[in-house]
């Protein structure tokens, strides 16, 4: 009983050994992460089209729940850029920004996403996330980064703009450009420039002044806080709000409220597909971070338990005024680097954010939206990485096609269509590749027992024997290919008496391929040619033994290709 | 220039060597096939919901066009049962049976299907048909046979009935059962029983009376003609039409008319998916027959040219009052057995049918619909074969699942949904299987250079070295599986210093898997464990050489697993 419970509640494992040293380390990490999270949470809520406080709320209960159910010791859960964009897209289709319906739809999306993740975890279906190939993810993240950065330009110029595709966004920006608020633009550009400098120039500078790497890192991560403080003070001191600078405004000074997601069937139906998409993309992002960090300490991540942890976190967000969350890359790395030892660090971060929600919220009344937009732009531009195009091009053109299509469609038709087409294309390209497997005609390397491709090596062959090595599992997508190929080769070669299929790389023969082999066997028999198999793997042979093929085989099964060669060739006929 | 033209016009190849003996053989075959085709064509047109003559028309131009463009010497093209059912389903959704719109929709379906097949052929995309796995086809054909036979029961009882799913059909039959016409029922049952007896009992009887196999076969195939003659005469002689027996009625005494398919965008949009489905199912049926017959004479079938041949045949049907056609199994076998040597036999069959359309049509006025229904029932029940369930169950449960789902959904929700779900399920199950590949931990078989699964064989291992043989290509669907697996194994084994991946069955490493290997490499390095690869295949290695992985590899690449073993193990530590 105990181990089973501990599997579903990882807190029981690490909680038993929790000590003073771990407590100290976790507290330090929590303070650093809290400072980093406050501006980030506000900004991402804005990106999702929600009031700023939703970002803070989405960081409190989810962090606590993940600390109980999650397996990663360092993962920091909360709002992240890509999921916030996906939320804005999904919720924008069912409700108007700024309405109560919009906030409820966001809660509902978190609730659906949490339920879906929990289901996947309980039924151990985490492998479904594997359908997102790395090229599709990379292309999607790059395109999302561009979309997110573009979506924030309106806030930096102080104009209204919208749109879900790159072209829509650019058109909206250009058509409102005349309404630019110069003061907002100055704040936005200054904040952006400052944050870029903090990211690129400050750390080396601090190091050259003799600061330790950890201190340099913390100061760098506090850059957004400094930008927030300075611009907020400027707006307050110079009364810039009266001159058209948009500010965050009134934020309730309270702990996260208790909220209820909607159960209206219509709304649920409209949000279920986006919720699945958000869940899977969020899970993939989160698990990659978790595994990378866990490996550094030789710890184990259980992907299915991670689904349960993230599911609980999202359900938490749904009932406490939040919106969909996941494990974020930047914050988790900060948490890890700052020395977090257990998920308790997350719990302390949650407490820190709860205090901020209670105490600091009045102070952000004058915080300019443009500063938050600058925070987002600088954060997401690090996601944009076109090098994946070059890398995949040089490695494999099909992977390149998946990246290119995902980027183009995400930018051109929106995030949901982009990622869906990327996934479909990856699967289709994989099936296409395996539909035309590499088949080598092989011959004997003189003086050895080895058989190699006749077009790559100098080998011996016999005009009466055709030996084909198929470098792929045989299944329905390529079964007919093999039929065609053998029929072609055999009709070409008049003198042929034996065909040997060398199966060393055949990991599976499904029922379609079995029937194709039976058809090949019958057809070769009609032509007076024998069909032989060599080097069939154990599990494949176990299956074949249950079939008629072996009894009806118009030839033999050889353990090794060399046995086949000795039995079928005639010494006088061998051609070197 | 010549060989290229000959590739697209196979008639240029066989036409040049056409002689008297081939002519005689082709003429004999054509006479036999013509006799068989007349009742069959009328019956299938009825099944498709079209006037009886459409079946004859659909056999004339298509056969001629296939004779010019097709590569099979024996394939007989025309209306077939499954495609007729698919036509009835598709056209029934857009028009009412018996209206002019219905006939035009059927022509349009043939036009779309022909265009799609031509496109596939010209762009050499015939491999797309491979997505129909053998279990899905077998399940689909069996379920279609049941649906077709059930759909004909109404005609045998002389009542109106309809429906596209088994339940709908049964409900419609039962609710009209009180309206049964007793004379129609007698004709229908007598014809069905007679035809069953001809199929099962007549041939052995004739053989026991000393008839040759060919003669016995021809007499057997003429059974439907006898049933047609006798029942038609009975209706005419006893005036049964006045007593409620439905007959074929007036059929125009003419050559196939020149017709035009519709180009209304709405209709095209509604028919395009059914047209694709019909094309692919028809192509799969046709190519299997063509290849089986070609193999018997060591001839070659070009699948892409077959697409062009069938495309031309369907376009021919669209412009001459027909409906979608394909190569039929029964008629092609009869053609082949009767000695057809070239596609000219098909051309002579077309002439025979044209004469029938001109001369015989008045004679079929009194042909009872019930007789045609009996012909269909007896023909399609030979398609029903549940043994595929047993065969796939004993071979592979995933293939069984594909068959069972296809049969149930085809019967329960109709042909289009049934086959679509079957295809999707096959692909999903294949991806699922490859998402969790077989990974064996291997050790050295003492006294050899061979490495085998430690759980199947008595082998030597070293606690510092973990050797894993992955029996699957590495690609995005299983990339993360490998990451999880290695992380699990390594965190379990404290003493581990080296992980060796034995890649003898890895036929591909895609970009996602490459990144997973890089992640595994980094994580193992963080844990102080080396990552080594052995027995990497040539084409895979060629690709890996272009990447960073090889430079950053925290270990070595070994040509053989034995080399890896010698280099990494310490003789004192080896455990037998």
Short mmCIF file of N, CA and C in Angstrom, two decimals, chain A residues 180-330:
data_model
loop_
_atom_site.label_atom_id
_atom_site.label_comp_id
_atom_site.label_asym_id
_atom_site.label_seq_id
_atom_site.Cartn_x
_atom_site.Cartn_y
_atom_site.Cartn_z
N UNK A 180 0.06 56.68 -32.26
CA UNK A 180 1.14 56.39 -31.31
C UNK A 180 1.20 57.44 -30.20
N UNK A 181 1.37 56.97 -28.96
CA UNK A 181 1.58 57.88 -27.82
C UNK A 181 3.07 58.02 -27.58
N UNK A 182 3.65 59.21 -27.80
CA UNK A 182 5.11 59.35 -27.78
C UNK A 182 5.72 58.99 -26.43
N UNK A 183 5.03 59.36 -25.33
CA UNK A 183 5.61 59.07 -24.02
C UNK A 183 5.64 57.56 -23.78
N UNK A 184 4.54 56.89 -24.12
CA UNK A 184 4.50 55.44 -23.99
C UNK A 184 5.63 54.82 -24.81
N UNK A 185 5.83 55.32 -26.03
CA UNK A 185 6.87 54.78 -26.90
C UNK A 185 8.25 54.94 -26.27
N UNK A 186 8.49 56.10 -25.67
CA UNK A 186 9.78 56.34 -25.02
C UNK A 186 9.98 55.33 -23.89
N UNK A 187 8.93 55.18 -23.04
CA UNK A 187 9.05 54.23 -21.92
C UNK A 187 9.29 52.82 -22.47
N UNK A 188 8.51 52.44 -23.47
CA UNK A 188 8.60 51.09 -24.03
C UNK A 188 9.98 50.83 -24.61
N UNK A 189 10.49 51.79 -25.41
CA UNK A 189 11.79 51.55 -26.04
C UNK A 189 12.91 51.56 -25.00
N UNK A 190 12.81 52.47 -24.06
CA UNK A 190 13.85 52.53 -23.02
C UNK A 190 13.87 51.23 -22.22
N UNK A 191 12.67 50.75 -21.84
CA UNK A 191 12.61 49.53 -21.05
C UNK A 191 13.16 48.35 -21.84
N UNK A 192 12.78 48.27 -23.12
CA UNK A 192 13.25 47.18 -23.95
C UNK A 192 14.77 47.22 -24.06
N UNK A 193 15.31 48.40 -24.36
CA UNK A 193 16.76 48.55 -24.52
C UNK A 193 17.47 48.18 -23.21
N UNK A 194 16.93 48.68 -22.09
CA UNK A 194 17.53 48.38 -20.80
C UNK A 194 17.55 46.86 -20.54
N UNK A 195 16.43 46.22 -20.80
CA UNK A 195 16.34 44.78 -20.51
C UNK A 195 17.26 43.97 -21.42
N UNK A 196 17.39 44.42 -22.68
CA UNK A 196 18.34 43.73 -23.56
C UNK A 196 19.76 43.87 -23.02
N UNK A 197 20.06 45.08 -22.58
CA UNK A 197 21.41 45.32 -22.07
C UNK A 197 21.66 44.47 -20.82
N UNK A 198 20.65 44.41 -19.92
CA UNK A 198 20.79 43.61 -18.71
C UNK A 198 21.11 42.17 -19.09
N UNK A 199 20.39 41.69 -20.09
CA UNK A 199 20.54 40.30 -20.49
C UNK A 199 21.89 40.02 -21.14
N UNK A 200 22.32 40.95 -22.02
CA UNK A 200 23.54 40.67 -22.81
C UNK A 200 24.79 41.29 -22.20
N UNK A 201 24.65 42.54 -21.69
CA UNK A 201 25.86 43.29 -21.32
C UNK A 201 26.15 43.31 -19.83
N UNK A 202 25.11 43.21 -18.98
CA UNK A 202 25.32 43.44 -17.55
C UNK A 202 26.12 42.32 -16.90
N UNK A 203 25.79 41.10 -17.26
CA UNK A 203 26.42 39.97 -16.58
C UNK A 203 27.94 39.96 -16.78
N UNK A 204 28.41 40.09 -18.04
CA UNK A 204 29.86 40.15 -18.25
C UNK A 204 30.47 41.32 -17.48
N UNK A 205 29.74 42.45 -17.45
CA UNK A 205 30.25 43.64 -16.75
C UNK A 205 30.44 43.33 -15.27
N UNK A 206 29.40 42.75 -14.64
CA UNK A 206 29.47 42.43 -13.22
C UNK A 206 30.61 41.47 -12.94
N UNK A 207 30.74 40.46 -13.83
CA UNK A 207 31.80 39.48 -13.64
C UNK A 207 33.15 40.17 -13.72
N UNK A 208 33.29 41.15 -14.63
CA UNK A 208 34.58 41.81 -14.78
C UNK A 208 34.87 42.69 -13.58
N UNK A 209 33.81 43.10 -12.86
CA UNK A 209 34.03 43.84 -11.60
C UNK A 209 34.25 42.89 -10.43
N UNK A 210 34.33 41.61 -10.72
CA UNK A 210 34.66 40.66 -9.66
C UNK A 210 33.48 40.03 -8.96
N UNK A 211 32.27 40.23 -9.46
CA UNK A 211 31.10 39.60 -8.82
C UNK A 211 31.13 38.10 -9.11
N UNK A 212 30.68 37.30 -8.13
CA UNK A 212 30.59 35.85 -8.33
C UNK A 212 29.53 35.53 -9.34
N UNK A 213 29.57 34.33 -9.93
CA UNK A 213 28.59 33.99 -10.97
C UNK A 213 27.15 34.00 -10.43
N UNK A 214 26.95 33.54 -9.19
CA UNK A 214 25.59 33.49 -8.68
C UNK A 214 25.06 34.90 -8.48
N UNK A 215 25.88 35.78 -7.87
CA UNK A 215 25.45 37.17 -7.64
C UNK A 215 25.13 37.83 -8.97
N UNK A 216 26.04 37.67 -9.97
CA UNK A 216 25.82 38.26 -11.29
C UNK A 216 24.50 37.79 -11.86
N UNK A 217 24.23 36.52 -11.65
CA UNK A 217 23.02 35.94 -12.18
C UNK A 217 21.79 36.56 -11.51
N UNK A 218 21.85 36.68 -10.18
CA UNK A 218 20.69 37.21 -9.46
C UNK A 218 20.42 38.65 -9.87
N UNK A 219 21.47 39.44 -9.92
CA UNK A 219 21.30 40.84 -10.31
C UNK A 219 20.68 40.92 -11.70
N UNK A 220 21.18 40.07 -12.61
CA UNK A 220 20.66 40.07 -13.98
C UNK A 220 19.17 39.73 -13.99
N UNK A 221 18.80 38.69 -13.21
CA UNK A 221 17.40 38.29 -13.18
C UNK A 221 16.51 39.36 -12.56
N UNK A 222 17.11 40.23 -11.73
CA UNK A 222 16.31 41.27 -11.10
C UNK A 222 16.10 42.47 -12.03
N UNK A 223 16.72 42.43 -13.22
CA UNK A 223 16.59 43.53 -14.18
C UNK A 223 15.15 43.96 -14.41
N UNK A 224 14.24 43.01 -14.68
CA UNK A 224 12.85 43.41 -14.91
C UNK A 224 12.27 44.15 -13.71
N UNK A 225 12.64 43.72 -12.49
CA UNK A 225 12.12 44.40 -11.30
C UNK A 225 12.57 45.86 -11.31
N UNK A 226 13.84 46.09 -11.66
CA UNK A 226 14.35 47.46 -11.72
C UNK A 226 13.58 48.28 -12.75
N UNK A 227 13.35 47.68 -13.93
CA UNK A 227 12.61 48.40 -14.97
C UNK A 227 11.22 48.75 -14.48
N UNK A 228 10.58 47.80 -13.79
CA UNK A 228 9.25 48.04 -13.28
C UNK A 228 9.27 49.20 -12.27
N UNK A 229 10.21 49.14 -11.35
CA UNK A 229 10.29 50.17 -10.30
C UNK A 229 10.49 51.56 -10.92
N UNK A 230 11.48 51.67 -11.79
CA UNK A 230 11.83 52.98 -12.34
C UNK A 230 10.68 53.56 -13.16
N UNK A 231 10.08 52.74 -14.04
CA UNK A 231 9.03 53.30 -14.90
C UNK A 231 7.77 53.59 -14.09
N UNK A 232 7.47 52.74 -13.08
CA UNK A 232 6.29 53.02 -12.25
C UNK A 232 6.47 54.35 -11.52
N UNK A 233 7.65 54.53 -10.94
CA UNK A 233 7.93 55.79 -10.24
C UNK A 233 7.81 56.97 -11.20
N UNK A 234 8.32 56.82 -12.41
CA UNK A 234 8.28 57.91 -13.38
C UNK A 234 6.83 58.30 -13.69
N UNK A 235 5.98 57.28 -13.92
CA UNK A 235 4.58 57.58 -14.24
C UNK A 235 3.93 58.31 -13.07
N UNK A 236 4.20 57.82 -11.85
CA UNK A 236 3.59 58.40 -10.65
C UNK A 236 4.09 59.83 -10.44
N UNK A 237 5.42 60.01 -10.56
CA UNK A 237 6.02 61.31 -10.24
C UNK A 237 5.61 62.38 -11.25
N UNK A 238 5.56 62.01 -12.55
CA UNK A 238 5.29 63.03 -13.57
C UNK A 238 3.85 63.03 -14.05
N UNK A 239 3.02 62.24 -13.40
CA UNK A 239 1.59 62.21 -13.78
C UNK A 239 1.41 61.81 -15.24
N UNK A 240 2.22 60.84 -15.70
CA UNK A 240 2.18 60.48 -17.11
C UNK A 240 0.86 59.80 -17.51
N UNK A 241 0.18 59.26 -16.51
CA UNK A 241 -1.08 58.58 -16.82
C UNK A 241 -2.05 59.55 -17.49
N UNK A 242 -2.06 60.80 -17.00
CA UNK A 242 -2.95 61.82 -17.56
C UNK A 242 -2.54 62.16 -18.99
N UNK A 243 -1.33 61.81 -19.38
CA UNK A 243 -0.86 62.14 -20.73
C UNK A 243 -0.97 60.92 -21.65
N UNK A 244 -1.80 59.98 -21.26
CA UNK A 244 -2.13 58.88 -22.19
C UNK A 244 -1.30 57.62 -22.03
N UNK A 245 -0.49 57.53 -20.96
CA UNK A 245 0.28 56.29 -20.77
C UNK A 245 -0.62 55.27 -20.06
N UNK A 246 -0.84 54.13 -20.70
CA UNK A 246 -1.69 53.10 -20.08
C UNK A 246 -0.95 52.47 -18.91
N UNK A 247 -1.67 52.28 -17.80
CA UNK A 247 -1.06 51.65 -16.62
C UNK A 247 -1.90 50.44 -16.21
N UNK A 248 -1.32 49.63 -15.32
CA UNK A 248 -2.02 48.43 -14.87
C UNK A 248 -3.30 48.81 -14.14
N UNK A 249 -3.25 49.87 -13.32
CA UNK A 249 -4.46 50.33 -12.63
C UNK A 249 -4.77 49.53 -11.37
N UNK A 250 -6.04 49.66 -10.98
CA UNK A 250 -6.50 49.02 -9.73
C UNK A 250 -6.32 47.50 -9.80
N UNK A 251 -5.64 46.97 -8.80
CA UNK A 251 -5.52 45.51 -8.70
C UNK A 251 -6.03 45.14 -7.31
N UNK A 252 -6.94 44.18 -7.20
CA UNK A 252 -7.48 43.85 -5.87
C UNK A 252 -6.36 43.41 -4.93
N UNK A 253 -6.42 43.94 -3.70
CA UNK A 253 -5.38 43.62 -2.73
C UNK A 253 -5.88 42.43 -1.92
N UNK A 254 -5.64 41.23 -2.44
CA UNK A 254 -6.27 40.06 -1.82
C UNK A 254 -5.53 38.79 -2.19
N UNK A 255 -5.80 37.75 -1.42
CA UNK A 255 -5.32 36.43 -1.78
C UNK A 255 -6.13 35.95 -3.00
N UNK A 256 -5.63 34.91 -3.68
CA UNK A 256 -6.39 34.42 -4.83
C UNK A 256 -7.83 34.11 -4.44
N UNK A 257 -8.79 34.51 -5.26
CA UNK A 257 -10.20 34.25 -4.95
C UNK A 257 -10.55 32.80 -5.25
N UNK A 258 -11.63 32.33 -4.66
CA UNK A 258 -12.13 31.02 -5.03
C UNK A 258 -13.02 31.20 -6.26
N UNK A 259 -12.70 30.52 -7.36
CA UNK A 259 -13.48 30.70 -8.59
C UNK A 259 -13.98 29.35 -9.08
N UNK A 260 -14.98 29.39 -9.95
CA UNK A 260 -15.52 28.15 -10.52
C UNK A 260 -15.44 28.22 -12.04
N UNK A 261 -14.80 27.22 -12.66
CA UNK A 261 -14.86 27.18 -14.12
C UNK A 261 -16.29 26.89 -14.56
N UNK A 262 -16.59 27.25 -15.82
CA UNK A 262 -17.94 27.03 -16.34
C UNK A 262 -18.12 25.55 -16.70
N UNK A 263 -19.37 25.09 -16.64
CA UNK A 263 -19.64 23.73 -17.14
C UNK A 263 -20.65 23.77 -18.29
N UNK A 264 -20.83 24.98 -18.89
CA UNK A 264 -21.76 25.09 -20.02
C UNK A 264 -21.25 24.21 -21.16
N UNK A 265 -22.08 23.26 -21.64
CA UNK A 265 -21.61 22.30 -22.65
C UNK A 265 -21.08 22.98 -23.91
N UNK A 266 -21.72 24.08 -24.32
CA UNK A 266 -21.28 24.78 -25.52
C UNK A 266 -19.85 25.28 -25.37
N UNK A 267 -19.59 25.93 -24.25
CA UNK A 267 -18.26 26.48 -24.00
C UNK A 267 -17.24 25.35 -23.91
N UNK A 268 -17.60 24.27 -23.21
CA UNK A 268 -16.67 23.15 -23.08
C UNK A 268 -16.33 22.59 -24.46
N UNK A 269 -17.36 22.46 -25.31
CA UNK A 269 -17.09 21.90 -26.64
C UNK A 269 -16.14 22.79 -27.43
N UNK A 270 -16.34 24.11 -27.29
CA UNK A 270 -15.47 25.02 -28.06
C UNK A 270 -14.03 25.01 -27.54
N UNK A 271 -13.87 24.73 -26.24
CA UNK A 271 -12.53 24.85 -25.65
C UNK A 271 -11.78 23.54 -25.56
N UNK A 272 -12.44 22.41 -25.87
CA UNK A 272 -11.78 21.14 -25.58
C UNK A 272 -10.55 20.91 -26.46
N UNK A 273 -10.62 21.25 -27.73
CA UNK A 273 -9.46 21.04 -28.61
C UNK A 273 -8.30 21.96 -28.20
N UNK A 274 -8.56 23.28 -28.02
CA UNK A 274 -7.47 24.12 -27.53
C UNK A 274 -6.90 23.62 -26.20
N UNK A 275 -7.75 23.09 -25.32
CA UNK A 275 -7.25 22.61 -24.03
C UNK A 275 -6.30 21.43 -24.22
N UNK A 276 -6.64 20.54 -25.14
CA UNK A 276 -5.76 19.39 -25.41
C UNK A 276 -4.42 19.88 -25.94
N UNK A 277 -4.50 20.83 -26.87
CA UNK A 277 -3.28 21.39 -27.47
C UNK A 277 -2.41 22.03 -26.40
N UNK A 278 -3.03 22.86 -25.56
CA UNK A 278 -2.28 23.54 -24.50
C UNK A 278 -1.67 22.53 -23.54
N UNK A 279 -2.43 21.50 -23.21
CA UNK A 279 -1.93 20.49 -22.29
C UNK A 279 -0.68 19.83 -22.84
N UNK A 280 -0.76 19.44 -24.11
CA UNK A 280 0.35 18.67 -24.67
C UNK A 280 1.57 19.55 -24.86
N UNK A 281 1.36 20.77 -25.37
CA UNK A 281 2.52 21.65 -25.56
C UNK A 281 3.12 22.01 -24.20
N UNK A 282 2.26 22.30 -23.24
CA UNK A 282 2.75 22.62 -21.90
C UNK A 282 3.51 21.45 -21.30
N UNK A 283 2.98 20.24 -21.48
CA UNK A 283 3.63 19.07 -20.92
C UNK A 283 5.00 18.84 -21.54
N UNK A 284 5.06 18.98 -22.86
CA UNK A 284 6.34 18.75 -23.54
C UNK A 284 7.38 19.75 -23.06
N UNK A 285 6.99 21.02 -22.94
CA UNK A 285 7.94 22.05 -22.47
C UNK A 285 8.40 21.68 -21.07
N UNK A 286 7.45 21.34 -20.21
CA UNK A 286 7.73 21.08 -18.81
C UNK A 286 8.61 19.86 -18.62
N UNK A 287 8.29 18.78 -19.32
CA UNK A 287 9.04 17.53 -19.08
C UNK A 287 10.48 17.66 -19.57
N UNK A 288 10.68 18.43 -20.66
CA UNK A 288 12.06 18.60 -21.14
C UNK A 288 12.89 19.31 -20.09
N UNK A 289 12.32 20.38 -19.52
CA UNK A 289 13.05 21.13 -18.49
C UNK A 289 13.30 20.22 -17.30
N UNK A 290 12.27 19.52 -16.85
CA UNK A 290 12.38 18.69 -15.65
C UNK A 290 13.46 17.63 -15.83
N UNK A 291 13.47 16.98 -17.02
CA UNK A 291 14.46 15.93 -17.21
C UNK A 291 15.87 16.47 -17.27
N UNK A 292 16.03 17.62 -17.93
CA UNK A 292 17.36 18.20 -18.03
C UNK A 292 17.91 18.51 -16.64
N UNK A 293 17.07 19.12 -15.80
CA UNK A 293 17.53 19.49 -14.46
C UNK A 293 17.73 18.26 -13.58
N UNK A 294 16.84 17.28 -13.70
CA UNK A 294 16.95 16.07 -12.87
C UNK A 294 18.24 15.32 -13.18
N UNK A 295 18.61 15.30 -14.48
CA UNK A 295 19.80 14.56 -14.86
C UNK A 295 21.05 15.11 -14.18
N UNK A 296 21.04 16.43 -13.98
CA UNK A 296 22.23 17.04 -13.37
C UNK A 296 22.46 16.50 -11.97
N UNK A 297 21.41 16.01 -11.31
CA UNK A 297 21.59 15.44 -9.97
C UNK A 297 21.27 13.95 -9.94
N UNK A 298 21.30 13.33 -11.11
CA UNK A 298 21.02 11.90 -11.24
C UNK A 298 19.72 11.53 -10.55
N UNK A 299 18.69 12.37 -10.74
CA UNK A 299 17.38 12.09 -10.18
C UNK A 299 16.47 11.56 -11.29
N UNK A 300 15.32 11.04 -10.87
CA UNK A 300 14.41 10.41 -11.82
C UNK A 300 13.14 11.23 -11.96
N UNK A 301 12.67 11.36 -13.21
CA UNK A 301 11.39 12.01 -13.46
C UNK A 301 10.44 10.93 -13.96
N UNK A 302 9.25 10.86 -13.40
CA UNK A 302 8.25 9.91 -13.90
C UNK A 302 7.26 10.68 -14.78
N UNK A 303 7.34 10.49 -16.11
CA UNK A 303 6.51 11.32 -17.00
C UNK A 303 5.02 11.24 -16.66
N UNK A 304 4.53 10.05 -16.30
CA UNK A 304 3.10 9.95 -16.03
C UNK A 304 2.73 10.66 -14.74
N UNK A 305 3.63 10.63 -13.72
CA UNK A 305 3.36 11.36 -12.50
C UNK A 305 3.46 12.87 -12.75
N UNK A 306 4.34 13.26 -13.69
CA UNK A 306 4.42 14.67 -14.08
C UNK A 306 3.09 15.17 -14.63
N UNK A 307 2.44 14.29 -15.41
CA UNK A 307 1.13 14.67 -15.95
C UNK A 307 0.15 14.93 -14.81
N UNK A 308 0.21 14.09 -13.78
CA UNK A 308 -0.69 14.26 -12.65
C UNK A 308 -0.35 15.57 -11.92
N UNK A 309 0.94 15.83 -11.75
CA UNK A 309 1.35 17.08 -11.09
C UNK A 309 0.88 18.31 -11.85
N UNK A 310 1.09 18.29 -13.17
CA UNK A 310 0.67 19.45 -13.97
C UNK A 310 -0.85 19.53 -14.03
N UNK A 311 -1.52 18.37 -14.05
CA UNK A 311 -2.98 18.36 -14.05
C UNK A 311 -3.52 19.00 -12.79
N UNK A 312 -2.95 18.61 -11.65
CA UNK A 312 -3.38 19.19 -10.38
C UNK A 312 -3.12 20.70 -10.37
N UNK A 313 -1.96 21.10 -10.90
CA UNK A 313 -1.63 22.53 -10.93
C UNK A 313 -2.66 23.31 -11.75
N UNK A 314 -3.05 22.76 -12.89
CA UNK A 314 -4.01 23.47 -13.74
C UNK A 314 -5.40 23.50 -13.11
N UNK A 315 -5.79 22.40 -12.46
CA UNK A 315 -7.08 22.42 -11.77
C UNK A 315 -7.03 23.46 -10.66
N UNK A 316 -5.87 23.56 -9.98
CA UNK A 316 -5.70 24.59 -8.96
C UNK A 316 -5.90 25.97 -9.57
N UNK A 317 -5.30 26.20 -10.74
CA UNK A 317 -5.45 27.51 -11.39
C UNK A 317 -6.92 27.78 -11.71
N UNK A 318 -7.65 26.72 -12.12
CA UNK A 318 -9.04 26.90 -12.51
C UNK A 318 -9.91 27.35 -11.34
N UNK A 319 -9.55 26.94 -10.12
CA UNK A 319 -10.40 27.26 -8.97
C UNK A 319 -9.90 28.45 -8.18
N UNK A 320 -8.80 29.09 -8.62
CA UNK A 320 -8.26 30.22 -7.86
C UNK A 320 -7.97 31.41 -8.76
N UNK A 321 -8.82 31.63 -9.76
CA UNK A 321 -8.69 32.85 -10.56
C UNK A 321 -7.50 32.90 -11.49
N UNK A 322 -6.99 31.74 -11.89
CA UNK A 322 -5.81 31.74 -12.75
C UNK A 322 -6.15 31.44 -14.20
N UNK A 323 -5.23 30.84 -14.89
CA UNK A 323 -5.41 30.37 -16.27
C UNK A 323 -4.35 29.31 -16.53
N UNK A 324 -4.36 28.63 -17.69
CA UNK A 324 -3.47 27.47 -17.86
C UNK A 324 -1.99 27.76 -17.56
N UNK A 325 -1.36 26.84 -16.86
CA UNK A 325 0.04 26.99 -16.44
C UNK A 325 0.83 25.76 -16.85
N UNK A 326 2.14 25.89 -16.80
CA UNK A 326 3.02 24.73 -16.99
C UNK A 326 4.38 25.04 -16.37
N UNK A 327 5.28 24.07 -16.46
CA UNK A 327 6.63 24.30 -15.93
C UNK A 327 7.40 25.17 -16.89
N UNK A 328 7.93 26.29 -16.43
CA UNK A 328 8.62 27.23 -17.30
C UNK A 328 10.11 26.97 -17.33
N UNK A 329 10.74 27.25 -18.47
CA UNK A 329 12.16 26.98 -18.59
C UNK A 329 12.99 27.94 -17.74
N UNK A 330 12.80 29.25 -18.00
CA UNK A 330 13.67 30.25 -17.36
C UNK A 330 13.56 30.16 -15.83
#
